[in-house]
Amino acid sequence: MVYRVEELQEGCDYTFKIRAQNSVGWSGWSEESVFRTKAVKPSRVDSRTFEITACESRRIAFSWTSPPNNGDEIIRFEVVGSCNVRAAKWARLTQLMLSTTVDLNRLDGFPLPCELELGESIGMQDLAAFKCEESFFSSVAAPKCSFDVMELLPGQDYIFCVRAVNNMGRSDFSDFLGPITTLSEKPAPVAPVRLVE
C-alpha cells in the first residue's frame, strides 16, 4: 500500500503512524516512523524585496530579504553589479561557470585542473571577489542581507543581482535591481586662464 503526502517542507522531519480498518474494526496504531525530507538549494532572491539604503556620488548600498532556505541554512549571498547591462550579464555567467564547472579553461585559457570532462563539477571552489572597470562580484556572509559598494563613478547607472548559496547549491540569480544612478559631483576647479602669445 502506498500513500502520497504532498506539499511538505524541505529539510524537515515528519512523523507518521498508521492503522488499518476492516469489517471488524480498527487496528492499534503502528509505532512512529520518522522521515526527513531532502534539503535543496535556496529559493531565488525576490528582487521586489530590494531596498536602496544609500545612493551617493561614489557609493550605493542596498538590502534584500533572505529567501526560503529550503531545508539547509543559507551560507552566503553572491552579488554581481555593473554599469553596463551586457557586462553584468557576462559577469553573472562567468561567475556561474567559474564556480561550478571546469569551463574556466575556455574563459581564460588556464588548463583543466585534472582529468575532468568539460562541464563536469570540480567541487567546492568559490570566487570570493572580483572587480574590473565595469563589473564586480562580491560574496556576502549570511545572515547579512545587505551590500555596500564604494569607488563608483559619479553620475553613472549601475545594476545589481543577487543569489543565495547553501550546502545544497546556488539559487538562480535575482532579476536585476536598477539602474540606480549615482549622484553627480561638481567639476574639479579649473586652472587659471593664461594668455599665450
Tab-separated table of C-alpha atoms in Angstrom:
chain	number	residue	atom	x	y	z
A	1	MET	CA	0.000	0.000	0.000
A	2	VAL	CA	1.270	3.483	-0.901
A	3	TYR	CA	0.083	6.812	0.440
A	4	ARG	CA	1.470	10.028	-1.027
A	5	VAL	CA	1.900	13.122	1.155
A	6	GLU	CA	2.473	16.367	-0.739
A	7	GLU	CA	3.431	19.986	-0.003
A	8	LEU	CA	5.995	19.071	2.653
A	9	GLN	CA	8.794	21.481	3.524
A	10	GLU	CA	12.350	20.655	2.514
A	11	GLY	CA	14.804	19.522	5.201
A	12	CYS	CA	12.132	18.876	7.850
A	13	ASP	CA	11.352	15.830	9.993
A	14	TYR	CA	7.880	14.299	9.666
A	15	THR	CA	6.435	11.636	11.948
A	16	PHE	CA	3.848	9.121	10.731
A	17	LYS	CA	1.733	6.442	12.394
A	18	ILE	CA	-0.734	4.194	10.581
A	19	ARG	CA	-3.549	1.818	11.416
A	20	ALA	CA	-5.811	-0.443	9.418
A	21	GLN	CA	-9.547	-0.977	9.304
A	22	ASN	CA	-11.616	-3.981	8.237
A	23	SER	CA	-15.219	-5.130	8.814
A	24	VAL	CA	-14.464	-5.931	12.471
A	25	GLY	CA	-12.953	-2.533	13.338
A	26	TRP	CA	-9.716	-0.601	13.648
A	27	SER	CA	-6.293	-1.992	14.490
A	28	GLY	CA	-3.996	-0.323	17.011
A	29	TRP	CA	-1.610	2.410	15.857
A	30	SER	CA	1.776	1.416	14.484
A	31	GLU	CA	4.990	2.654	16.044
A	32	GLU	CA	6.051	6.111	14.909
A	33	SER	CA	8.182	6.335	11.769
A	34	VAL	CA	10.257	9.480	11.286
A	35	PHE	CA	11.265	10.682	7.829
A	36	ARG	CA	13.352	13.713	6.866
A	37	THR	CA	12.679	15.403	3.553
A	38	LYS	CA	15.672	16.263	1.400
A	39	ALA	CA	17.115	19.777	1.562
A	40	VAL	CA	17.585	21.559	-1.778
A	41	LYS	CA	19.280	24.730	-2.986
A	42	PRO	CA	17.777	28.001	-1.714
A	43	SER	CA	14.945	29.773	-3.464
A	44	ARG	CA	15.686	32.747	-5.685
A	45	VAL	CA	16.122	36.161	-4.022
A	46	ASP	CA	12.973	38.156	-4.793
A	47	SER	CA	14.020	41.419	-6.457
A	48	ARG	CA	10.811	43.045	-5.147
A	49	THR	CA	12.395	42.951	-1.661
A	50	PHE	CA	15.385	45.093	-2.693
A	51	GLU	CA	15.631	48.368	-0.792
A	52	ILE	CA	18.144	51.074	-1.687
A	53	THR	CA	19.622	52.308	1.604
A	54	ALA	CA	22.215	54.753	0.237
A	55	CYS	CA	22.933	56.394	-3.087
A	56	GLU	CA	25.782	58.891	-3.160
A	57	SER	CA	28.172	60.069	-5.852
A	58	ARG	CA	30.608	57.176	-5.359
A	59	ARG	CA	28.620	54.730	-3.208
A	60	ILE	CA	25.478	52.598	-3.438
A	61	ALA	CA	24.087	50.410	-0.645
A	62	PHE	CA	21.040	48.164	-0.754
A	63	SER	CA	19.421	45.333	1.174
A	64	TRP	CA	17.084	42.422	0.425
A	65	THR	CA	15.018	39.814	2.229
A	66	SER	CA	16.533	36.367	2.600
A	67	PRO	CA	14.612	33.775	0.541
A	68	PRO	CA	13.400	30.429	1.928
A	69	ASN	CA	16.452	28.254	2.629
A	70	ASN	CA	14.630	25.046	1.607
A	71	GLY	CA	15.868	22.939	4.496
A	72	ASP	CA	19.524	23.972	4.644
A	73	GLU	CA	20.868	27.169	6.192
A	74	ILE	CA	21.960	29.863	3.731
A	75	ILE	CA	25.747	30.306	3.958
A	76	ARG	CA	26.211	33.430	1.858
A	77	PHE	CA	24.870	35.652	-0.893
A	78	GLU	CA	26.674	36.405	-4.144
A	79	VAL	CA	26.270	39.874	-5.681
A	80	VAL	CA	27.032	40.841	-9.287
A	81	GLY	CA	26.965	44.511	-10.279
A	82	SER	CA	27.880	46.611	-13.277
A	83	CYS	CA	27.443	49.938	-15.011
A	84	ASN	CA	26.922	48.018	-18.261
A	85	VAL	CA	23.985	45.600	-18.690
A	86	ARG	CA	25.878	43.381	-21.137
A	87	ALA	CA	28.923	43.301	-18.844
A	88	ALA	CA	26.723	42.407	-15.848
A	89	LYS	CA	25.179	39.516	-17.748
A	90	TRP	CA	28.671	38.361	-18.751
A	91	ALA	CA	29.973	38.684	-15.161
A	92	ARG	CA	26.976	36.711	-13.899
A	93	LEU	CA	27.587	33.966	-16.476
A	94	THR	CA	31.354	33.956	-15.833
A	95	GLN	CA	30.911	33.603	-12.071
A	96	LEU	CA	28.473	30.752	-12.575
A	97	MET	CA	30.890	28.935	-14.852
A	98	LEU	CA	33.964	29.568	-12.666
A	99	SER	CA	32.323	28.222	-9.546
A	100	THR	CA	30.545	25.181	-10.933
A	101	THR	CA	32.429	23.754	-13.893
A	102	VAL	CA	35.822	23.290	-15.469
A	103	ASP	CA	34.849	25.713	-18.250
A	104	LEU	CA	37.342	28.247	-16.873
A	105	ASN	CA	39.869	26.995	-19.405
A	106	ARG	CA	37.544	28.236	-22.146
A	107	LEU	CA	37.048	31.562	-20.363
A	108	ASP	CA	40.640	32.479	-19.618
A	109	GLY	CA	42.924	29.840	-21.183
A	110	PHE	CA	44.027	28.104	-17.965
A	111	PRO	CA	44.436	24.324	-18.281
A	112	LEU	CA	41.957	21.990	-16.621
A	113	PRO	CA	42.982	21.163	-13.020
A	114	CYS	CA	42.586	17.404	-13.570
A	115	GLU	CA	41.137	14.864	-15.961
A	116	LEU	CA	37.532	16.075	-16.000
A	117	GLU	CA	35.117	16.447	-18.855
A	118	LEU	CA	34.032	19.924	-19.883
A	119	GLY	CA	31.071	20.974	-17.757
A	120	GLU	CA	31.764	18.419	-15.005
A	121	SER	CA	31.641	19.703	-11.429
A	122	ILE	CA	35.007	20.350	-9.762
A	123	GLY	CA	33.795	20.626	-6.200
A	124	MET	CA	33.739	23.436	-3.668
A	125	GLN	CA	35.597	26.227	-5.485
A	126	ASP	CA	34.355	29.689	-4.597
A	127	LEU	CA	35.196	33.022	-6.122
A	128	ALA	CA	35.380	35.463	-3.191
A	129	ALA	CA	35.524	38.775	-5.049
A	130	PHE	CA	36.201	40.182	-8.492
A	131	LYS	CA	36.330	43.775	-9.689
A	132	CYS	CA	37.148	45.374	-13.026
A	133	GLU	CA	36.353	48.712	-14.677
A	134	GLU	CA	32.691	47.991	-15.388
A	135	SER	CA	31.671	44.964	-13.299
A	136	PHE	CA	32.210	43.370	-9.922
A	137	PHE	CA	31.331	40.248	-7.985
A	138	SER	CA	31.298	40.001	-4.205
A	139	SER	CA	30.327	37.473	-1.570
A	140	VAL	CA	28.248	38.493	1.493
A	141	ALA	CA	28.290	36.154	4.524
A	142	ALA	CA	24.800	35.223	5.738
A	143	PRO	CA	22.738	36.149	7.663
A	144	LYS	CA	23.700	39.638	6.444
A	145	CYS	CA	21.316	40.662	3.634
A	146	SER	CA	22.876	43.916	2.500
A	147	PHE	CA	25.613	45.148	0.197
A	148	ASP	CA	27.606	48.373	0.164
A	149	VAL	CA	29.907	49.234	-2.737
A	150	MET	CA	32.265	52.223	-2.921
A	151	GLU	CA	34.596	53.751	-5.505
A	152	LEU	CA	31.846	54.071	-8.106
A	153	LEU	CA	31.731	56.704	-10.835
A	154	PRO	CA	29.571	59.805	-10.217
A	155	GLY	CA	26.503	60.234	-12.440
A	156	GLN	CA	26.671	56.629	-13.665
A	157	ASP	CA	23.903	53.981	-13.885
A	158	TYR	CA	24.540	50.700	-12.023
A	159	ILE	CA	22.584	47.436	-11.918
A	160	PHE	CA	22.831	44.565	-9.436
A	161	CYS	CA	21.616	40.992	-8.984
A	162	VAL	CA	21.923	38.608	-6.018
A	163	ARG	CA	21.713	34.875	-5.407
A	164	ALA	CA	21.706	32.732	-2.257
A	165	VAL	CA	24.044	29.797	-1.516
A	166	ASN	CA	23.616	26.868	0.870
A	167	ASN	CA	25.340	23.468	1.142
A	168	MET	CA	22.993	22.054	-1.485
A	169	GLY	CA	23.857	24.622	-4.162
A	170	ARG	CA	23.227	28.107	-5.524
A	171	SER	CA	19.861	29.658	-6.264
A	172	ASP	CA	19.191	31.302	-9.586
A	173	PHE	CA	20.167	34.967	-9.735
A	174	SER	CA	17.508	37.540	-8.898
A	175	ASP	CA	16.178	39.889	-11.523
A	176	PHE	CA	18.340	42.994	-11.877
A	177	LEU	CA	17.961	45.881	-9.426
A	178	GLY	CA	18.317	49.191	-11.222
A	179	PRO	CA	19.513	51.057	-12.987
A	180	ILE	CA	20.483	53.114	-9.949
A	181	THR	CA	22.190	56.388	-10.863
A	182	THR	CA	24.933	57.666	-8.575
A	183	LEU	CA	24.785	61.373	-7.773
A	184	SER	CA	26.778	63.799	-9.904
A	185	GLU	CA	29.672	65.758	-8.448
A	186	LYS	CA	30.795	69.327	-9.061
A	187	PRO	CA	33.618	69.517	-11.568
A	188	ALA	CA	37.133	69.956	-10.216
A	189	PRO	CA	38.402	73.553	-10.011
A	190	VAL	CA	39.711	74.841	-13.309
A	191	ALA	CA	43.279	76.119	-13.544
A	192	PRO	CA	43.609	79.880	-14.038
A	193	VAL	CA	43.425	81.023	-17.648
A	194	ARG	CA	46.694	82.386	-19.074
A	195	LEU	CA	47.156	84.358	-22.227
A	196	VAL	CA	49.653	82.684	-24.521
A	197	GLU	CA	51.393	84.913	-27.076
